[in-house]
Every structure is written in C-alpha cells, then in structure tokens.
C-alpha cells in the first residue's frame, strides 16, 4: 500500500472514531497542521524532480483534499449531535408557572400627588404646572417679597449665573406659587387650581433636602373668605387621611403673600407614645401638630397678577407633599425618599395598576 493510501486509511478510521469536536480538532492539527503528516508530504514535493512531482503531486493533493473532506463531514455530524444533545437537555416544561418579571413601583411622592389631584378634582380644582427654573419676579417680587426679603439671600436660594430675559435673576423656584401667578396672568379669574411639583431650597439636614415637593392651592372668586379656606382644608384633610374625625385649628401667622395668614394644625392623640391623627388636640392625651400654611391672598399679589383686588378675592395654601406622605404612610426619614434604594421603593412603593379612588381609598401596596 502506498504511503498516501495508508495515511488516508488511518485518517479516515480515526476521524470516524472522533468522539467530539475537541478530538476532531486534535486530528486536524495532526494531519493538516504545520507539523502534520499531510503537510510533511506536501513539503517533500519541493525536493522532487519535475517528473516525480507530476505523478506524486496529484496523489498528495488528493490525499489532502480527502482528509479535509473527511474532517468537514465528521464536523457536521458532531455539531448536529451536539445541538441535538443540547436541545434534549433544554426541553421546556410548558406546564411550569412563568417566572415573575421584575416590577417597579410608584414612588410614595407620586402616589400622594395623585391622591391630592384626585381629591381636589372632586372639589373643582384643576392641576396647574410651570417651570422649575424661574426668574425672581415670579418667584419673589409678584409674591410681595421685596429685594430685602431674607428668603432671597444667596445662601437660601439656588441662583443661576444667567440673567432673565426681562433683566431679573434666574433661580430654582423655592415654592410653586409662581405657577399660580402665571396662571392668574394667563387665565384671569375666577380660578380654582392646585400647583404640585418640585421646589428647591439651599438647605440640607436630617429633616430638610435641597429638593422637595410642595402642593399649593389657590381659589380666586368674588366674596371668598376665611370660611371657604377652613372648609376646603377640613374637607381635603378628611378625604386624604380617610378619617372623618380630623379636627384642624387655625392659628394666626405671617406670610408676605397672604393677609391675614393662618397656619393649620391638626389634632392628634398619643397612643402608646405614637401620634395618631384625629380628634381635637385640646383633649387630655392629645396635641396639635403644625401641618400647613395658608391665608387670604394679599391684595398686592392679586394686583401684580393682573386682577382688581376690589373685585376678586381669594385664599391660598401650601403643604409639603413629602411630609404628607410620611404622615400617612409612616416613613421616618425624609432623606430615604431621594436615595433611590430599590429595597425602600419595594417596601414603601405602590402598585402602578392600583389607582387611588375616593370610594376605595388609596391603592394597594406594590
Ligand atoms: C408655607 C405655606 C403658603 C401660599 C403658600 C400663595 C400663592 C399665591 C398667593 C398667595 Cl399665588 N399665597 N401660596 C399661601 C400661604 C402659605 O405656603 O408654609 N409657605 C412658606
């Protein structure tokens, strides 16, 4: 038997016996690799006489082709076998329950804002929004806060280096009141709006974050008085806390944008050392907790908002949304609201599909 014939027989037998793709690769290197036996035969061609090369050349080329074809054919078979084995190992059990998809939750601040929008919608209030970057006229001047007002100090408010188009300073709004000024200027009176949103103060400690959420309410109409304010606050707080026993106390206060100004306290009872909202704070074992600021809109603010204060009156109020969420849902650290910790969000978040309704109370937890 010729040398090429014996190499071919040996190659065929061993390729057919290769158990897997790794074993096949070893054989490829052994025959066709740089140091392989077929390659060694190819190299001998260079040292042959032209006559010898004429007969041996095609023979060796044919061997190389045969081994290459055998390797390719066996590779196809082994690959098909490997795929079969993989598919057999991976069969799906369609009777198994589907694995649970990861699911986000609604942030308590968003949840509370939705609840407030719903409660005030039932009282005839529309939701108004406006820019978080304001100029100092809308944020301060229109709200009767003169140049000398301490809230305008550099260390209390975030200013931008840019100048507003009308020449004022640009800043991050410190309350949502400018939204209400803009709405009065754009839409006139009568008006019933709430303005929820992000506000900013240069303040950061255990109970203050530089960004927080506020909701303000504004009613402008003819003959509006403090009685309307008190009823509206009582009605909203009873609906929000889902407790008909909510009692509020109005206390004289001062804000530049309202006159008179009143702060509303809510009565609570101490139960096992914990505050439970409800009942008059004057009863034994009870107390009052400061909740929000409000008042009759200062006539200068009404004027600067383009309305005649002898014709139109109004009341306004402002509340921290984050604080309302803490009171209703029992979180104790404000800073955790803005950490973005998924575990906190899973614990305190709400299901996106459970819509809060007044009849069914708030949505179910996520
Ligand atoms: C608080 C509570 C308050 C207002 C906000 C307001 C808005 C306009 C006119 C008049 Cl456009 N008032 N908002 C009124 C009273 C209180 O926020 O503690 N603020 C420092």
Coordinates of C-alpha atoms and ligand atoms in Angstrom, one line a residue:
X1 CA 0.0 0.0 0.0
X2 CA 1.3 3.4 -0.9
X3 CA 2.2 5.9 1.8
X4 CA -0.6 8.3 0.8
X5 CA -3.1 5.4 0.8
X6 CA -2.0 4.3 4.3
X7 CA -2.2 7.9 5.7
X8 CA -5.7 8.2 4.1
X9 CA -6.9 4.9 5.6
X10 CA -5.5 5.9 9.0
X11 CA -7.1 9.4 8.8
X12 CA -10.5 8.0 7.8
X13 CA -10.6 5.5 10.6
X14 CA -9.6 7.9 13.3
X15 CA -11.8 10.7 12.0
X16 CA -14.8 8.4 12.0
X17 CA -13.9 7.4 15.6
X18 CA -13.5 11.0 16.9
X19 CA -16.0 11.3 19.7
X20 CA -16.4 15.0 19.9
X21 CA -15.3 18.3 18.3
X22 CA -12.3 18.7 20.5
X23 CA -11.0 15.2 19.5
X24 CA -11.6 16.2 15.8
X25 CA -9.6 19.4 16.2
X26 CA -6.6 17.3 17.6
X27 CA -6.8 15.2 14.4
X28 CA -7.0 18.2 12.1
X29 CA -3.8 19.5 13.7
X30 CA -2.2 16.1 13.5
X31 CA -2.8 15.7 9.7
X32 CA -3.2 19.2 8.3
X33 CA -1.4 21.4 10.9
X34 CA 2.0 22.9 10.2
X35 CA 3.8 19.9 11.7
X36 CA 1.1 17.5 10.4
X37 CA 1.8 14.3 8.4
X38 CA 0.0 15.5 5.2
X39 CA 1.8 18.9 5.4
X40 CA 5.1 17.0 5.7
X41 CA 4.3 15.1 2.5
X42 CA 3.4 18.4 0.8
X43 CA 6.8 19.8 1.7
X44 CA 8.6 16.8 0.0
X45 CA 7.2 18.0 -3.3
X46 CA 9.7 20.8 -3.4
X47 CA 12.6 18.4 -3.3
X48 CA 11.4 16.1 -6.2
X49 CA 12.4 16.1 -9.8
X50 CA 9.7 17.6 -12.2
X51 CA 8.8 14.0 -13.4
X52 CA 8.3 12.7 -9.9
X53 CA 6.3 15.7 -9.0
X54 CA 4.0 15.1 -11.9
X55 CA 2.9 11.8 -10.5
X56 CA 3.2 12.3 -6.8
X57 CA 1.8 15.9 -6.8
X58 CA -1.8 15.0 -7.7
X59 CA -1.6 12.0 -5.4
X60 CA -0.6 14.1 -2.4
X61 CA -3.1 16.9 -3.3
X62 CA -5.8 14.2 -3.5
X63 CA -4.9 13.0 0.0
X64 CA -5.0 16.5 1.4
X65 CA -8.4 17.0 -0.2
X66 CA -9.7 13.7 1.1
X67 CA -8.6 14.4 4.7
X68 CA -10.1 17.9 4.5
X69 CA -13.4 16.5 3.3
X70 CA -13.5 13.8 5.9
X71 CA -12.8 16.3 8.7
X72 CA -15.6 18.6 7.4
X73 CA -18.1 15.8 7.1
X74 CA -17.4 14.5 10.6
X75 CA -17.5 18.0 11.9
X76 CA -21.1 18.5 10.5
X77 CA -22.1 15.2 12.1
X78 CA -20.6 16.0 15.5
X79 CA -22.1 19.6 15.5
X80 CA -25.5 18.2 14.7
X81 CA -25.2 15.7 17.5
X82 CA -24.1 18.4 20.0
X83 CA -27.1 20.5 19.0
X84 CA -29.4 17.5 19.4
X85 CA -28.0 16.8 22.9
X86 CA -28.3 20.5 23.9
X87 CA -31.9 20.6 22.7
X88 CA -32.8 17.4 24.5
X89 CA -31.2 18.8 27.7
X90 CA -33.1 22.1 27.4
X91 CA -36.6 20.9 26.8
X92 CA -39.2 23.3 28.2
X93 CA -41.8 22.3 30.6
X94 CA -44.7 24.4 29.5
X95 CA -46.7 23.4 32.5
X96 CA -44.4 25.3 34.8
X97 CA -45.7 28.6 36.1
X98 CA -44.0 31.6 34.5
X99 CA -41.2 33.2 36.5
X100 CA -42.2 36.6 37.9
X101 CA -41.0 39.6 35.9
X102 CA -39.2 42.3 38.0
X103 CA -41.7 45.1 38.6
X104 CA -41.2 48.7 39.6
X105 CA -43.4 50.6 42.0
X106 CA -45.0 54.0 42.2
X107 CA -42.9 56.3 44.5
X108 CA -44.9 57.5 47.6
X109 CA -44.5 61.1 46.5
X110 CA -46.1 60.3 43.1
X111 CA -48.8 58.3 44.9
X112 CA -49.6 61.2 47.3
X113 CA -49.6 63.7 44.4
X114 CA -52.1 61.5 42.5
X115 CA -54.3 61.2 45.6
X116 CA -54.2 65.0 46.1
X117 CA -55.0 65.7 42.5
X118 CA -58.0 63.3 42.7
X119 CA -59.3 64.8 46.0
X120 CA -59.0 68.4 44.7
X121 CA -60.5 67.4 41.3
X122 CA -63.7 66.4 43.1
X123 CA -63.7 69.9 44.7
X124 CA -63.4 71.6 41.3
X125 CA -59.7 72.3 41.2
X126 CA -57.6 71.9 38.1
X127 CA -53.9 71.0 38.2
X128 CA -51.6 73.8 37.0
X129 CA -47.9 73.3 36.3
X130 CA -45.0 75.7 35.4
X131 CA -41.2 75.9 35.1
X132 CA -38.8 74.8 37.9
X133 CA -36.3 77.4 36.6
X134 CA -38.0 80.7 37.3
X135 CA -37.0 84.3 37.3
X136 CA -37.0 86.3 40.6
X137 CA -40.0 88.4 39.6
X138 CA -42.4 85.3 39.5
X139 CA -40.8 83.6 42.5
X140 CA -40.4 86.6 44.8
X141 CA -41.5 90.1 43.6
X142 CA -45.0 89.1 42.4
X143 CA -45.5 87.4 45.8
X144 CA -44.8 90.6 47.7
X145 CA -41.3 89.5 48.8
X146 CA -39.2 92.7 48.3
X147 CA -35.4 92.8 47.5
X148 CA -34.6 92.8 51.2
X149 CA -36.5 89.6 52.0
X150 CA -34.3 87.1 53.7
X151 CA -35.6 84.2 51.6
X152 CA -33.9 85.9 48.6
X153 CA -30.4 85.6 50.3
X154 CA -27.8 83.7 48.2
X155 CA -27.5 81.0 51.0
X156 CA -31.2 80.2 50.9
X157 CA -31.9 80.0 47.2
X158 CA -30.1 78.4 44.2
X159 CA -29.3 81.2 41.6
X160 CA -28.1 80.7 38.1
X161 CA -25.3 83.0 36.7
X162 CA -27.7 83.8 33.7
X163 CA -29.9 86.9 33.7
X164 CA -33.6 86.5 32.9
X165 CA -34.9 87.9 29.6
X166 CA -36.6 90.8 31.4
X167 CA -33.4 91.5 33.4
X168 CA -34.1 89.7 36.6
X169 CA -32.2 86.8 38.2
X170 CA -32.8 83.2 37.2
X171 CA -33.3 80.7 40.1
X172 CA -34.7 77.3 41.0
X173 CA -38.2 78.1 42.3
X174 CA -38.5 77.9 46.1
X175 CA -42.2 77.3 46.1
X176 CA -44.9 76.5 43.4
X177 CA -46.5 80.0 44.0
X178 CA -45.0 81.3 40.7
X179 CA -47.2 78.7 38.8
X180 CA -50.2 80.3 40.3
X181 CA -49.1 83.9 39.5
X182 CA -48.5 82.7 35.9
X183 CA -52.0 81.0 35.8
X184 CA -53.7 84.2 37.1
X185 CA -51.9 86.3 34.5
X186 CA -52.7 83.8 31.7
X187 CA -56.3 82.8 32.6
X188 CA -57.7 85.6 34.8
X189 CA -60.5 84.9 37.3
X190 CA -62.4 83.0 38.7
X191 CA -59.8 80.3 39.3
X192 CA -59.5 77.1 41.3
X193 CA -56.1 75.4 40.9
X194 CA -53.6 73.3 42.7
X195 CA -49.9 73.5 41.7
X196 CA -48.0 70.4 42.7
X197 CA -44.3 70.0 41.9
X198 CA -40.6 70.0 42.8
X199 CA -39.2 73.0 44.7
X200 CA -35.7 73.9 45.9
X201 CA -34.0 75.5 48.9
X202 CA -30.4 75.7 49.9
X203 CA -31.0 73.6 53.0
X204 CA -29.8 70.1 53.9
X205 CA -30.0 68.2 57.1
X206 CA -32.0 65.3 58.7
X207 CA -35.3 66.9 58.0
X208 CA -34.5 69.1 55.0
X209 CA -33.5 68.1 51.5
X210 CA -32.3 70.7 48.9
X211 CA -35.2 69.5 46.7
X212 CA -38.6 68.6 48.0
X213 CA -42.2 68.6 46.8
X214 CA -44.9 71.1 47.5
X215 CA -48.5 71.4 46.6
X216 CA -50.2 74.8 46.7
X217 CA -53.8 75.6 46.2
X218 CA -55.4 78.8 45.0
X219 CA -59.1 79.9 44.8
X220 CA -59.9 83.3 43.2
X221 CA -63.5 84.4 43.1
X222 CA -65.9 87.1 44.3
X223 CA -66.6 87.2 48.0
X224 CA -64.1 84.5 49.0
X225 CA -63.4 84.5 52.8
X226 CA -61.6 82.5 55.5
X227 CA -64.7 80.2 56.0
X228 CA -64.2 78.9 52.4
X229 CA -60.5 78.2 53.3
X230 CA -61.3 76.4 56.5
X231 CA -64.0 74.2 54.9
X232 CA -61.7 73.3 52.0
X233 CA -58.8 72.4 54.2
X234 CA -61.0 70.3 56.5
X235 CA -62.7 68.5 53.6
X236 CA -59.4 67.8 51.9
X237 CA -57.7 66.5 55.1
X238 CA -60.6 64.2 56.0
X239 CA -60.5 62.7 52.5
X240 CA -56.7 62.4 52.4
X241 CA -56.3 60.8 55.8
X242 CA -59.6 58.8 55.2
X243 CA -60.7 59.9 58.7
X244 CA -63.9 61.9 59.4
X245 CA -62.6 62.8 62.8
X246 CA -59.8 65.1 61.6
X247 CA -60.0 68.4 63.5
X248 CA -58.0 71.5 62.5
X249 CA -57.0 74.6 64.4
X250 CA -56.2 77.8 62.6
X251 CA -53.5 79.9 64.2
X252 CA -52.6 83.5 63.2
X253 CA -49.3 83.6 61.2
X254 CA -47.4 85.7 58.7
X255 CA -46.6 85.2 55.0
X256 CA -45.8 88.1 52.7
X257 CA -48.2 86.7 50.1
X258 CA -51.3 86.3 52.3
X259 CA -53.1 88.7 54.6
X260 CA -54.4 87.6 57.0
X261 CA -52.2 84.4 57.2
X262 CA -53.1 81.3 59.1
X263 CA -51.3 78.1 59.9
X264 CA -53.4 75.0 60.2
X265 CA -52.6 72.5 62.9
X266 CA -54.2 69.0 63.0
X267 CA -55.3 67.3 66.3
X268 CA -53.7 64.0 67.2
X269 CA -53.9 61.5 70.1
X270 CA -50.9 59.9 71.7
X271 CA -51.4 56.1 71.6
X272 CA -48.5 54.1 73.1
X273 CA -46.3 57.1 72.5
X274 CA -47.2 57.4 68.9
X275 CA -49.2 60.2 67.3
X276 CA -52.5 59.1 65.7
X277 CA -54.3 61.8 63.8
X278 CA -57.8 62.6 64.8
X279 CA -59.8 64.5 67.4
X280 CA -59.3 67.9 69.0
X281 CA -55.7 68.5 70.1
X282 CA -57.1 70.2 73.2
X283 CA -58.4 66.9 74.8
X284 CA -56.3 65.3 77.5
X285 CA -53.6 63.0 75.9
X286 CA -54.0 64.9 72.7
X287 CA -51.9 67.6 70.9
X288 CA -51.7 69.8 67.9
X289 CA -49.3 69.2 65.0
X290 CA -48.4 72.0 62.6
X291 CA -49.4 70.9 59.1
X292 CA -49.6 73.7 56.5
X293 CA -49.6 77.4 55.9
X294 CA -52.4 79.4 54.3
X295 CA -54.3 82.7 54.2
X296 CA -56.3 85.2 52.2
X297 CA -54.3 86.2 49.1
X298 CA -52.6 89.5 49.7
X299 CA -54.3 92.2 47.6
X300 CA -50.9 93.3 46.3
X301 CA -50.3 89.8 44.9
X302 CA -53.8 89.9 43.2
X303 CA -52.8 93.2 41.7
X304 CA -49.4 92.0 40.4
X305 CA -51.2 89.0 38.9
X306 CA -53.3 91.3 36.8
X307 CA -56.5 91.3 38.7
X308 CA -58.5 94.0 40.5
X309 CA -58.4 93.2 44.3
X310 CA -61.6 95.2 44.9
X311 CA -63.4 92.8 42.5
X312 CA -61.6 89.5 43.2
X313 CA -60.5 87.9 46.5
X314 CA -59.0 84.5 47.2
X315 CA -57.4 82.1 49.5
X316 CA -54.2 80.1 49.1
X317 CA -52.4 77.3 51.0
X318 CA -49.1 75.4 50.7
X319 CA -48.2 72.0 52.1
X320 CA -45.1 69.7 51.9
X321 CA -46.0 66.6 49.9
X322 CA -43.1 64.6 51.3
X323 CA -44.2 65.4 54.8
X324 CA -47.8 64.4 54.0
X325 CA -46.6 61.1 52.6
X326 CA -44.5 60.4 55.8
X327 CA -47.5 61.2 58.0
X328 CA -49.9 59.0 56.1
X329 CA -47.6 56.0 55.3
X330 CA -45.3 56.1 58.3
X331 CA -41.8 56.7 56.9
X332 CA -39.5 58.3 59.4
X333 CA -36.6 59.5 57.3
X334 CA -37.1 62.2 54.6
X335 CA -33.7 61.6 53.1
X336 CA -34.6 58.0 52.1
X337 CA -37.2 59.5 49.7
X338 CA -34.5 60.6 47.4
X339 CA -31.9 57.8 47.8
X340 CA -33.4 55.7 45.0
X341 CA -32.8 52.5 47.0
X342 CA -34.8 49.8 45.3
X343 CA -35.5 48.0 48.6
X344 CA -37.0 51.1 50.1
X345 CA -39.1 51.6 47.0
X346 CA -40.3 48.0 47.1
X347 CA -41.3 48.4 50.7
X348 CA -43.0 51.8 50.6
X349 CA -43.9 51.9 46.9
X350 CA -47.4 51.3 45.4
X351 CA -48.6 49.1 42.6
X352 CA -48.8 51.1 39.3
X353 CA -52.1 49.3 38.5
X354 CA -54.0 50.1 41.7
X355 CA -55.5 53.5 41.1
X356 CA -56.4 55.5 44.2
X357 CA -60.1 56.3 44.4
X358 CA -62.0 58.2 47.0
X359 CA -64.5 55.3 47.3
X360 CA -61.9 52.6 47.6
X361 CA -59.3 54.6 49.5
X362 CA -55.8 54.6 48.3
X363 CA -54.3 51.9 46.0
X364 CA -53.0 48.7 47.3
X365 CA -49.3 48.4 48.1
X366 CA -46.9 47.2 45.3
Ligands
LIG1 C1 -45.9 77.8 53.7 C2 -47.2 77.5 53.1 C3 -48.2 79.0 51.6 C4 -49.3 80.2 49.9 C5 -48.4 79.3 50.2 C6 -49.9 81.5 47.9 C7 -49.8 81.6 46.5 C8 -50.2 82.7 45.8 C9 -50.7 83.7 46.5 C10 -50.8 83.6 47.9 CL1 -50.1 82.8 44.2 N1 -50.3 82.6 48.6 N2 -49.4 80.4 48.5 C11 -50.0 80.9 50.8 C12 -49.8 80.6 52.1 C13 -48.9 79.7 52.5 O1 -47.3 78.0 51.8 O2 -45.6 77.4 54.7 N3 -45.2 78.7 53.0 C14 -43.9 79.2 53.4

